[in-house]
Amino acid sequence: MSVASQLFQLQEVDTELEADEQAVNRITLQLGDNKTVTEAQNKLATARQNLGELSKQQRSLEMDIADITSKVTTVEKELYGGRVRNPKELTDLQHEVNGLKARRTPLEEKALGIMEQVEAATGTVTNLTGELKKLQAERQNQQKQLSADLEKLKAAITNLKQKRQLLVDG
């Protein structure tokens, strides 16, 4: 074999070796890149936190409404129980009932709005959970494929290095 053909083959082996080593570097970077899954996890965590805050607001409003409703029931029992006969006391009790009901109405409206937000946030959490599971499954499949490709490239690099050594020695 002539020196020129030997040098040409050596150059081809070196070029292929360099390309394979660059491919190994790219695959190694891809194996370490978990950006999309991390972003999906962050979105889900934010959505869950939002849902938790909304649920907390909803419980608080429901407790306030229950307190007012309990007071209305108590005052109405006193008002309609027949025990109070003084017209001024009856009028005061009626004003108290009206005032309590007036306080309860906006709370009930706000509670309905919060319930709608909770429902929407629950749907968002469900959707994001599904997306995350899908991304994780895709990532796992990608990892398997990349690992297999990496092993093939490493074997090819080993073979090329042996071939190169033979060319250099020969």
Short mmCIF file of N, CA and C in Angstrom, two decimals, residues 11-79:
data_model
loop_
_atom_site.label_atom_id
_atom_site.label_comp_id
_atom_site.label_asym_id
_atom_site.label_seq_id
_atom_site.Cartn_x
_atom_site.Cartn_y
_atom_site.Cartn_z
N GLN A 11 -6.75 9.70 7.07
CA GLN A 11 -7.55 10.92 7.12
C GLN A 11 -9.04 10.59 7.20
N GLU A 12 -9.48 9.61 6.43
CA GLU A 12 -10.90 9.20 6.48
C GLU A 12 -11.26 8.67 7.86
N VAL A 13 -10.40 7.86 8.43
CA VAL A 13 -10.65 7.31 9.78
C VAL A 13 -10.70 8.45 10.79
N ASP A 14 -9.76 9.39 10.70
CA ASP A 14 -9.74 10.52 11.63
C ASP A 14 -11.01 11.37 11.51
N THR A 15 -11.46 11.60 10.28
CA THR A 15 -12.68 12.38 10.05
C THR A 15 -13.89 11.67 10.65
N GLU A 16 -14.00 10.38 10.42
CA GLU A 16 -15.12 9.61 10.97
C GLU A 16 -15.04 9.55 12.49
N LEU A 17 -13.83 9.41 13.01
CA LEU A 17 -13.62 9.38 14.45
C LEU A 17 -14.06 10.70 15.09
N GLU A 18 -13.69 11.80 14.47
CA GLU A 18 -14.07 13.12 14.98
C GLU A 18 -15.58 13.31 14.95
N ALA A 19 -16.21 12.89 13.85
CA ALA A 19 -17.68 13.01 13.74
C ALA A 19 -18.37 12.17 14.81
N ASP A 20 -17.88 10.96 15.04
CA ASP A 20 -18.47 10.10 16.07
C ASP A 20 -18.28 10.68 17.47
N GLU A 21 -17.12 11.26 17.72
CA GLU A 21 -16.88 11.87 19.04
C GLU A 21 -17.77 13.09 19.26
N GLN A 22 -18.01 13.86 18.21
CA GLN A 22 -18.94 15.00 18.32
C GLN A 22 -20.36 14.49 18.58
N ALA A 23 -20.73 13.40 17.92
CA ALA A 23 -22.06 12.82 18.15
C ALA A 23 -22.18 12.33 19.59
N VAL A 24 -21.13 11.76 20.12
CA VAL A 24 -21.14 11.32 21.53
C VAL A 24 -21.35 12.52 22.45
N ASN A 25 -20.67 13.62 22.15
CA ASN A 25 -20.84 14.84 22.97
C ASN A 25 -22.27 15.37 22.90
N ARG A 26 -22.85 15.38 21.68
CA ARG A 26 -24.24 15.85 21.53
C ARG A 26 -25.20 14.96 22.31
N ILE A 27 -25.02 13.65 22.20
CA ILE A 27 -25.91 12.72 22.90
C ILE A 27 -25.75 12.88 24.41
N THR A 28 -24.53 13.06 24.87
CA THR A 28 -24.29 13.24 26.30
C THR A 28 -25.02 14.49 26.81
N LEU A 29 -24.98 15.56 26.01
CA LEU A 29 -25.70 16.78 26.39
C LEU A 29 -27.21 16.53 26.41
N GLN A 30 -27.72 15.81 25.40
CA GLN A 30 -29.15 15.52 25.34
C GLN A 30 -29.59 14.65 26.52
N LEU A 31 -28.74 13.71 26.91
CA LEU A 31 -29.08 12.86 28.05
C LEU A 31 -29.21 13.68 29.33
N GLY A 32 -28.42 14.73 29.44
CA GLY A 32 -28.47 15.57 30.63
C GLY A 32 -29.52 16.67 30.57
N ASP A 33 -30.08 16.92 29.37
CA ASP A 33 -31.06 17.99 29.21
C ASP A 33 -32.45 17.49 29.58
N ASN A 34 -32.99 18.05 30.65
CA ASN A 34 -34.30 17.65 31.14
C ASN A 34 -35.20 18.88 31.23
N LYS A 35 -34.94 19.85 30.37
CA LYS A 35 -35.58 21.17 30.45
C LYS A 35 -37.10 21.10 30.30
N THR A 36 -37.60 20.38 29.31
CA THR A 36 -39.05 20.36 29.07
C THR A 36 -39.80 19.72 30.23
N VAL A 37 -39.25 18.65 30.78
CA VAL A 37 -39.91 17.99 31.91
C VAL A 37 -39.88 18.90 33.14
N THR A 38 -38.76 19.57 33.35
CA THR A 38 -38.64 20.48 34.49
C THR A 38 -39.62 21.64 34.37
N GLU A 39 -39.75 22.19 33.16
CA GLU A 39 -40.70 23.27 32.95
C GLU A 39 -42.13 22.80 33.22
N ALA A 40 -42.46 21.61 32.75
CA ALA A 40 -43.80 21.06 32.98
C ALA A 40 -44.04 20.83 34.48
N GLN A 41 -43.02 20.36 35.18
CA GLN A 41 -43.15 20.16 36.63
C GLN A 41 -43.36 21.50 37.34
N ASN A 42 -42.66 22.53 36.90
CA ASN A 42 -42.81 23.86 37.51
C ASN A 42 -44.21 24.42 37.25
N LYS A 43 -44.71 24.25 36.03
CA LYS A 43 -46.07 24.72 35.72
C LYS A 43 -47.09 24.00 36.59
N LEU A 44 -46.92 22.68 36.74
CA LEU A 44 -47.84 21.90 37.55
C LEU A 44 -47.78 22.33 39.01
N ALA A 45 -46.59 22.57 39.52
CA ALA A 45 -46.44 23.00 40.91
C ALA A 45 -47.13 24.35 41.13
N THR A 46 -46.98 25.26 40.17
CA THR A 46 -47.63 26.57 40.26
C THR A 46 -49.14 26.42 40.23
N ALA A 47 -49.63 25.57 39.34
CA ALA A 47 -51.08 25.35 39.23
C ALA A 47 -51.63 24.71 40.51
N ARG A 48 -50.89 23.79 41.08
CA ARG A 48 -51.34 23.15 42.34
C ARG A 48 -51.36 24.16 43.48
N GLN A 49 -50.36 25.03 43.50
CA GLN A 49 -50.31 26.06 44.54
C GLN A 49 -51.51 27.00 44.39
N ASN A 50 -51.80 27.39 43.17
CA ASN A 50 -52.95 28.25 42.89
C ASN A 50 -54.24 27.57 43.34
N LEU A 51 -54.39 26.29 43.00
CA LEU A 51 -55.58 25.53 43.41
C LEU A 51 -55.69 25.48 44.93
N GLY A 52 -54.58 25.28 45.60
CA GLY A 52 -54.58 25.23 47.07
C GLY A 52 -55.04 26.55 47.68
N GLU A 53 -54.54 27.65 47.12
CA GLU A 53 -54.92 28.97 47.63
C GLU A 53 -56.41 29.24 47.39
N LEU A 54 -56.90 28.87 46.20
CA LEU A 54 -58.32 29.06 45.90
C LEU A 54 -59.20 28.20 46.81
N SER A 55 -58.78 26.97 47.05
CA SER A 55 -59.54 26.08 47.94
C SER A 55 -59.58 26.63 49.35
N LYS A 56 -58.47 27.21 49.77
CA LYS A 56 -58.40 27.82 51.11
C LYS A 56 -59.38 29.00 51.20
N GLN A 57 -59.40 29.83 50.15
CA GLN A 57 -60.33 30.96 50.12
C GLN A 57 -61.78 30.46 50.14
N GLN A 58 -62.03 29.41 49.39
CA GLN A 58 -63.39 28.86 49.31
C GLN A 58 -63.83 28.36 50.69
N ARG A 59 -62.96 27.61 51.38
CA ARG A 59 -63.31 27.11 52.71
C ARG A 59 -63.57 28.26 53.68
N SER A 60 -62.75 29.29 53.61
CA SER A 60 -62.91 30.44 54.48
C SER A 60 -64.25 31.13 54.25
N LEU A 61 -64.59 31.34 52.97
CA LEU A 61 -65.89 31.95 52.64
C LEU A 61 -67.04 31.08 53.10
N GLU A 62 -66.92 29.77 52.88
CA GLU A 62 -67.99 28.86 53.30
C GLU A 62 -68.18 28.88 54.82
N MET A 63 -67.08 29.01 55.55
CA MET A 63 -67.20 29.10 57.01
C MET A 63 -67.88 30.41 57.42
N ASP A 64 -67.51 31.51 56.75
CA ASP A 64 -68.14 32.80 57.05
C ASP A 64 -69.64 32.75 56.75
N ILE A 65 -70.00 32.17 55.62
CA ILE A 65 -71.41 32.05 55.24
C ILE A 65 -72.15 31.17 56.24
N ALA A 66 -71.53 30.09 56.67
CA ALA A 66 -72.16 29.20 57.65
C ALA A 66 -72.38 29.93 58.98
N ASP A 67 -71.41 30.74 59.39
CA ASP A 67 -71.56 31.53 60.63
C ASP A 67 -72.74 32.48 60.54
N ILE A 68 -72.81 33.20 59.43
CA ILE A 68 -73.90 34.16 59.26
C ILE A 68 -75.24 33.44 59.19
N THR A 69 -75.28 32.33 58.47
CA THR A 69 -76.52 31.56 58.37
C THR A 69 -76.96 31.07 59.74
N SER A 70 -76.02 30.64 60.54
CA SER A 70 -76.33 30.18 61.89
C SER A 70 -76.90 31.33 62.73
N LYS A 71 -76.30 32.52 62.60
CA LYS A 71 -76.80 33.68 63.34
C LYS A 71 -78.20 34.06 62.87
N VAL A 72 -78.43 34.01 61.55
CA VAL A 72 -79.75 34.33 61.00
C VAL A 72 -80.78 33.36 61.57
N THR A 73 -80.45 32.09 61.60
CA THR A 73 -81.37 31.07 62.12
C THR A 73 -81.69 31.34 63.59
N THR A 74 -80.67 31.65 64.35
CA THR A 74 -80.86 31.93 65.79
C THR A 74 -81.75 33.15 65.99
N VAL A 75 -81.47 34.23 65.26
CA VAL A 75 -82.25 35.46 65.41
C VAL A 75 -83.68 35.24 64.92
N GLU A 76 -83.87 34.51 63.83
CA GLU A 76 -85.22 34.24 63.32
C GLU A 76 -86.02 33.40 64.30
N LYS A 77 -85.37 32.44 64.97
CA LYS A 77 -86.08 31.65 65.98
C LYS A 77 -86.57 32.56 67.11
N GLU A 78 -85.70 33.48 67.49
CA GLU A 78 -86.09 34.42 68.55
C GLU A 78 -87.20 35.34 68.05
N LEU A 79 -87.08 35.78 66.79
CA LEU A 79 -88.06 36.70 66.21
C LEU A 79 -89.43 36.04 66.08
#
